Amino acid sequence: MTMKLRLLFLSMFACSVSATELVYTPINPSFGGNPLNGSFLLQKAQIHQPARAEKSFVDRFREALERNIINTLTRRIADGDIVDGIYDTGEFLVDVTTGTDGSVTVTITNNFTGEVTILTIPSIGG
């Protein structure tokens, strides 16, 4: 071997190689990270949320009225105090009918898309 080649091999083996263990440290405090990161992560998440459009009084009133109608219908059906009829919530048309066997059929029509859902509730204790 030539002298240069020997020196090259000696220099390669003479270097000491050291490695350290890789340790994962979570950032999120929910997963064991530093609790001081919590407010920073929350602030970052809030920045990236889309802005919510403020609803007008009329929109909020309409939504509350719709929820009230749906809750009343649900409660009446569950209690067995069925009132047949058609209820228009604005977004939905709800048709409640009682069958001859005591069952209740609720037909829900989405006024915007035309999608129809039919729920049949068998008679209870009949």
PDB file of C-alpha atoms in Angstrom:
ATOM      1  CA  MET A   1       0.000   0.000   0.000  1.00  0.00           C
ATOM      2  CA  THR A   2       1.078   3.471  -0.587  1.00  0.00           C
ATOM      3  CA  MET A   3       1.745   5.846   2.201  1.00  0.00           C
ATOM      4  CA  LYS A   4      -1.190   8.080   1.374  1.00  0.00           C
ATOM      5  CA  LEU A   5      -3.554   5.156   1.437  1.00  0.00           C
ATOM      6  CA  ARG A   6      -2.261   4.028   4.826  1.00  0.00           C
ATOM      7  CA  LEU A   7      -2.676   7.503   6.239  1.00  0.00           C
ATOM      8  CA  LEU A   8      -6.220   7.599   4.912  1.00  0.00           C
ATOM      9  CA  PHE A   9      -7.111   4.316   6.638  1.00  0.00           C
ATOM     10  CA  LEU A  10      -5.456   5.372   9.870  1.00  0.00           C
ATOM     11  CA  SER A  11      -7.262   8.708   9.897  1.00  0.00           C
ATOM     12  CA  MET A  12     -10.611   6.982   9.301  1.00  0.00           C
ATOM     13  CA  PHE A  13     -10.161   4.575  12.202  1.00  0.00           C
ATOM     14  CA  ALA A  14      -8.572   7.127  14.490  1.00  0.00           C
ATOM     15  CA  CYS A  15     -11.694   9.294  14.565  1.00  0.00           C
ATOM     16  CA  SER A  16     -13.894   8.475  17.458  1.00  0.00           C
ATOM     17  CA  VAL A  17     -17.576   8.117  16.669  1.00  0.00           C
ATOM     18  CA  SER A  18     -20.099   9.017  19.306  1.00  0.00           C
ATOM     19  CA  ALA A  19     -23.871   8.922  19.234  1.00  0.00           C
ATOM     20  CA  THR A  20     -26.512   9.979  21.676  1.00  0.00           C
ATOM     21  CA  GLU A  21     -29.899   8.481  22.328  1.00  0.00           C
ATOM     22  CA  LEU A  22     -32.812  10.207  20.614  1.00  0.00           C
ATOM     23  CA  VAL A  23     -35.548  11.057  23.082  1.00  0.00           C
ATOM     24  CA  TYR A  24     -38.969  12.305  21.996  1.00  0.00           C
ATOM     25  CA  THR A  25     -40.359  15.086  24.141  1.00  0.00           C
ATOM     26  CA  PRO A  26     -43.994  16.009  23.435  1.00  0.00           C
ATOM     27  CA  ILE A  27     -44.885  19.662  23.008  1.00  0.00           C
ATOM     28  CA  ASN A  28     -48.583  19.464  23.871  1.00  0.00           C
ATOM     29  CA  PRO A  29     -49.205  19.466  27.651  1.00  0.00           C
ATOM     30  CA  SER A  30     -52.142  17.085  27.137  1.00  0.00           C
ATOM     31  CA  PHE A  31     -49.659  14.433  26.059  1.00  0.00           C
ATOM     32  CA  GLY A  32     -47.021  15.032  28.731  1.00  0.00           C
ATOM     33  CA  GLY A  33     -45.376  18.154  27.351  1.00  0.00           C
ATOM     34  CA  ASN A  34     -44.400  21.265  29.233  1.00  0.00           C
ATOM     35  CA  PRO A  35     -47.484  22.882  30.849  1.00  0.00           C
ATOM     36  CA  LEU A  36     -46.137  26.320  29.941  1.00  0.00           C
ATOM     37  CA  ASN A  37     -46.760  25.519  26.249  1.00  0.00           C
ATOM     38  CA  GLY A  38     -50.551  25.397  26.760  1.00  0.00           C
ATOM     39  CA  SER A  39     -51.376  29.066  26.303  1.00  0.00           C
ATOM     40  CA  PHE A  40     -49.051  29.354  23.303  1.00  0.00           C
ATOM     41  CA  LEU A  41     -50.674  26.366  21.561  1.00  0.00           C
ATOM     42  CA  LEU A  42     -54.170  27.650  22.335  1.00  0.00           C
ATOM     43  CA  GLN A  43     -53.320  31.044  20.879  1.00  0.00           C
ATOM     44  CA  LYS A  44     -51.973  29.415  17.701  1.00  0.00           C
ATOM     45  CA  ALA A  45     -55.133  27.309  17.332  1.00  0.00           C
ATOM     46  CA  GLN A  46     -57.400  30.314  17.780  1.00  0.00           C
ATOM     47  CA  ILE A  47     -55.540  32.267  15.125  1.00  0.00           C
ATOM     48  CA  HIS A  48     -56.176  29.531  12.552  1.00  0.00           C
ATOM     49  CA  GLN A  49     -59.910  29.196  13.249  1.00  0.00           C
ATOM     50  CA  PRO A  50     -62.195  30.733  10.645  1.00  0.00           C
ATOM     51  CA  ALA A  51     -63.999  33.846  11.800  1.00  0.00           C
ATOM     52  CA  ARG A  52     -67.614  33.216  12.728  1.00  0.00           C
ATOM     53  CA  ALA A  53     -70.139  35.461  11.087  1.00  0.00           C
ATOM     54  CA  GLU A  54     -72.343  37.215  13.614  1.00  0.00           C
ATOM     55  CA  LYS A  55     -75.966  36.166  13.106  1.00  0.00           C
ATOM     56  CA  SER A  56     -78.697  38.731  13.009  1.00  0.00           C
ATOM     57  CA  PHE A  57     -81.489  38.810  15.561  1.00  0.00           C
ATOM     58  CA  VAL A  58     -83.940  37.479  12.976  1.00  0.00           C
ATOM     59  CA  ASP A  59     -81.708  34.485  12.168  1.00  0.00           C
ATOM     60  CA  ARG A  60     -81.205  33.654  15.853  1.00  0.00           C
ATOM     61  CA  PHE A  61     -84.948  34.025  16.518  1.00  0.00           C
ATOM     62  CA  ARG A  62     -85.794  31.758  13.572  1.00  0.00           C
ATOM     63  CA  GLU A  63     -83.329  29.092  14.759  1.00  0.00           C
ATOM     64  CA  ALA A  64     -84.683  29.262  18.322  1.00  0.00           C
ATOM     65  CA  LEU A  65     -88.261  28.968  17.066  1.00  0.00           C
ATOM     66  CA  GLU A  66     -87.312  26.005  14.887  1.00  0.00           C
ATOM     67  CA  ARG A  67     -85.618  24.257  17.837  1.00  0.00           C
ATOM     68  CA  ASN A  68     -88.694  24.929  19.999  1.00  0.00           C
ATOM     69  CA  ILE A  69     -91.059  23.407  17.422  1.00  0.00           C
ATOM     70  CA  ILE A  70     -88.861  20.345  16.998  1.00  0.00           C
ATOM     71  CA  ASN A  71     -88.541  19.903  20.780  1.00  0.00           C
ATOM     72  CA  THR A  72     -92.302  20.195  21.267  1.00  0.00           C
ATOM     73  CA  LEU A  73     -93.005  17.641  18.540  1.00  0.00           C
ATOM     74  CA  THR A  74     -90.410  15.263  19.912  1.00  0.00           C
ATOM     75  CA  ARG A  75     -91.772  15.563  23.445  1.00  0.00           C
ATOM     76  CA  ARG A  76     -95.385  14.984  22.285  1.00  0.00           C
ATOM     77  CA  ILE A  77     -94.407  11.939  20.241  1.00  0.00           C
ATOM     78  CA  ALA A  78     -92.382  10.488  23.128  1.00  0.00           C
ATOM     79  CA  ASP A  79     -95.237  11.090  25.607  1.00  0.00           C
ATOM     80  CA  GLY A  80     -97.816   9.535  23.298  1.00  0.00           C
ATOM     81  CA  ASP A  81     -99.704  12.841  23.074  1.00  0.00           C
ATOM     82  CA  ILE A  82     -99.661  12.931  19.287  1.00  0.00           C
ATOM     83  CA  VAL A  83    -101.234  15.788  17.390  1.00  0.00           C
ATOM     84  CA  ASP A  84    -101.578  14.963  13.705  1.00  0.00           C
ATOM     85  CA  GLY A  85    -100.706  17.775  11.380  1.00  0.00           C
ATOM     86  CA  ILE A  86     -98.159  19.507   9.226  1.00  0.00           C
ATOM     87  CA  TYR A  87     -95.618  21.750  10.917  1.00  0.00           C
ATOM     88  CA  ASP A  88     -93.472  24.139   8.883  1.00  0.00           C
ATOM     89  CA  THR A  89     -90.289  25.234  10.621  1.00  0.00           C
ATOM     90  CA  GLY A  90     -89.044  27.260   7.679  1.00  0.00           C
ATOM     91  CA  GLU A  91     -86.237  24.909   6.757  1.00  0.00           C
ATOM     92  CA  PHE A  92     -88.222  21.690   7.293  1.00  0.00           C
ATOM     93  CA  LEU A  93     -91.781  20.530   6.729  1.00  0.00           C
ATOM     94  CA  VAL A  94     -92.778  17.953   9.364  1.00  0.00           C
ATOM     95  CA  ASP A  95     -95.885  15.838   8.708  1.00  0.00           C
ATOM     96  CA  VAL A  96     -97.097  13.798  11.704  1.00  0.00           C
ATOM     97  CA  THR A  97     -99.758  11.127  11.139  1.00  0.00           C
ATOM     98  CA  THR A  98    -101.141   8.402  13.402  1.00  0.00           C
ATOM     99  CA  GLY A  99    -101.829   5.002  11.852  1.00  0.00           C
ATOM    100  CA  THR A 100    -104.844   2.802  12.602  1.00  0.00           C
ATOM    101  CA  ASP A 101    -102.629   0.442  14.595  1.00  0.00           C
ATOM    102  CA  GLY A 102    -101.438   3.270  16.865  1.00  0.00           C
ATOM    103  CA  SER A 103     -98.099   3.742  15.122  1.00  0.00           C
ATOM    104  CA  VAL A 104     -96.853   7.228  14.323  1.00  0.00           C
ATOM    105  CA  THR A 105     -95.303   8.231  11.004  1.00  0.00           C
ATOM    106  CA  VAL A 106     -93.196  11.374  10.880  1.00  0.00           C
ATOM    107  CA  THR A 107     -92.259  12.597   7.406  1.00  0.00           C
ATOM    108  CA  ILE A 108     -89.552  15.273   7.404  1.00  0.00           C
ATOM    109  CA  THR A 109     -88.969  17.189   4.173  1.00  0.00           C
ATOM    110  CA  ASN A 110     -86.067  19.593   3.752  1.00  0.00           C
ATOM    111  CA  ASN A 111     -87.599  22.622   2.018  1.00  0.00           C
ATOM    112  CA  PHE A 112     -84.266  23.639   0.441  1.00  0.00           C
ATOM    113  CA  THR A 113     -82.972  20.302  -0.882  1.00  0.00           C
ATOM    114  CA  GLY A 114     -86.210  18.318  -1.175  1.00  0.00           C
ATOM    115  CA  GLU A 115     -84.688  15.449   0.822  1.00  0.00           C
ATOM    116  CA  VAL A 116     -87.373  13.361   2.564  1.00  0.00           C
ATOM    117  CA  THR A 117     -86.883  11.296   5.728  1.00  0.00           C
ATOM    118  CA  ILE A 118     -89.635   9.028   7.017  1.00  0.00           C
ATOM    119  CA  LEU A 119     -89.665   7.828  10.636  1.00  0.00           C
ATOM    120  CA  THR A 120     -92.150   5.176  11.728  1.00  0.00           C
ATOM    121  CA  ILE A 121     -92.675   4.708  15.449  1.00  0.00           C
ATOM    122  CA  PRO A 122     -94.586   1.573  16.410  1.00  0.00           C
ATOM    123  CA  SER A 123     -97.428   1.771  18.917  1.00  0.00           C
ATOM    124  CA  ILE A 124     -96.343   1.478  22.533  1.00  0.00           C
ATOM    125  CA  GLY A 125     -98.178  -0.889  24.856  1.00  0.00           C
ATOM    126  CA  GLY A 126    -100.988  -1.485  22.379  1.00  0.00           C
TER     127      GLY A 126
END
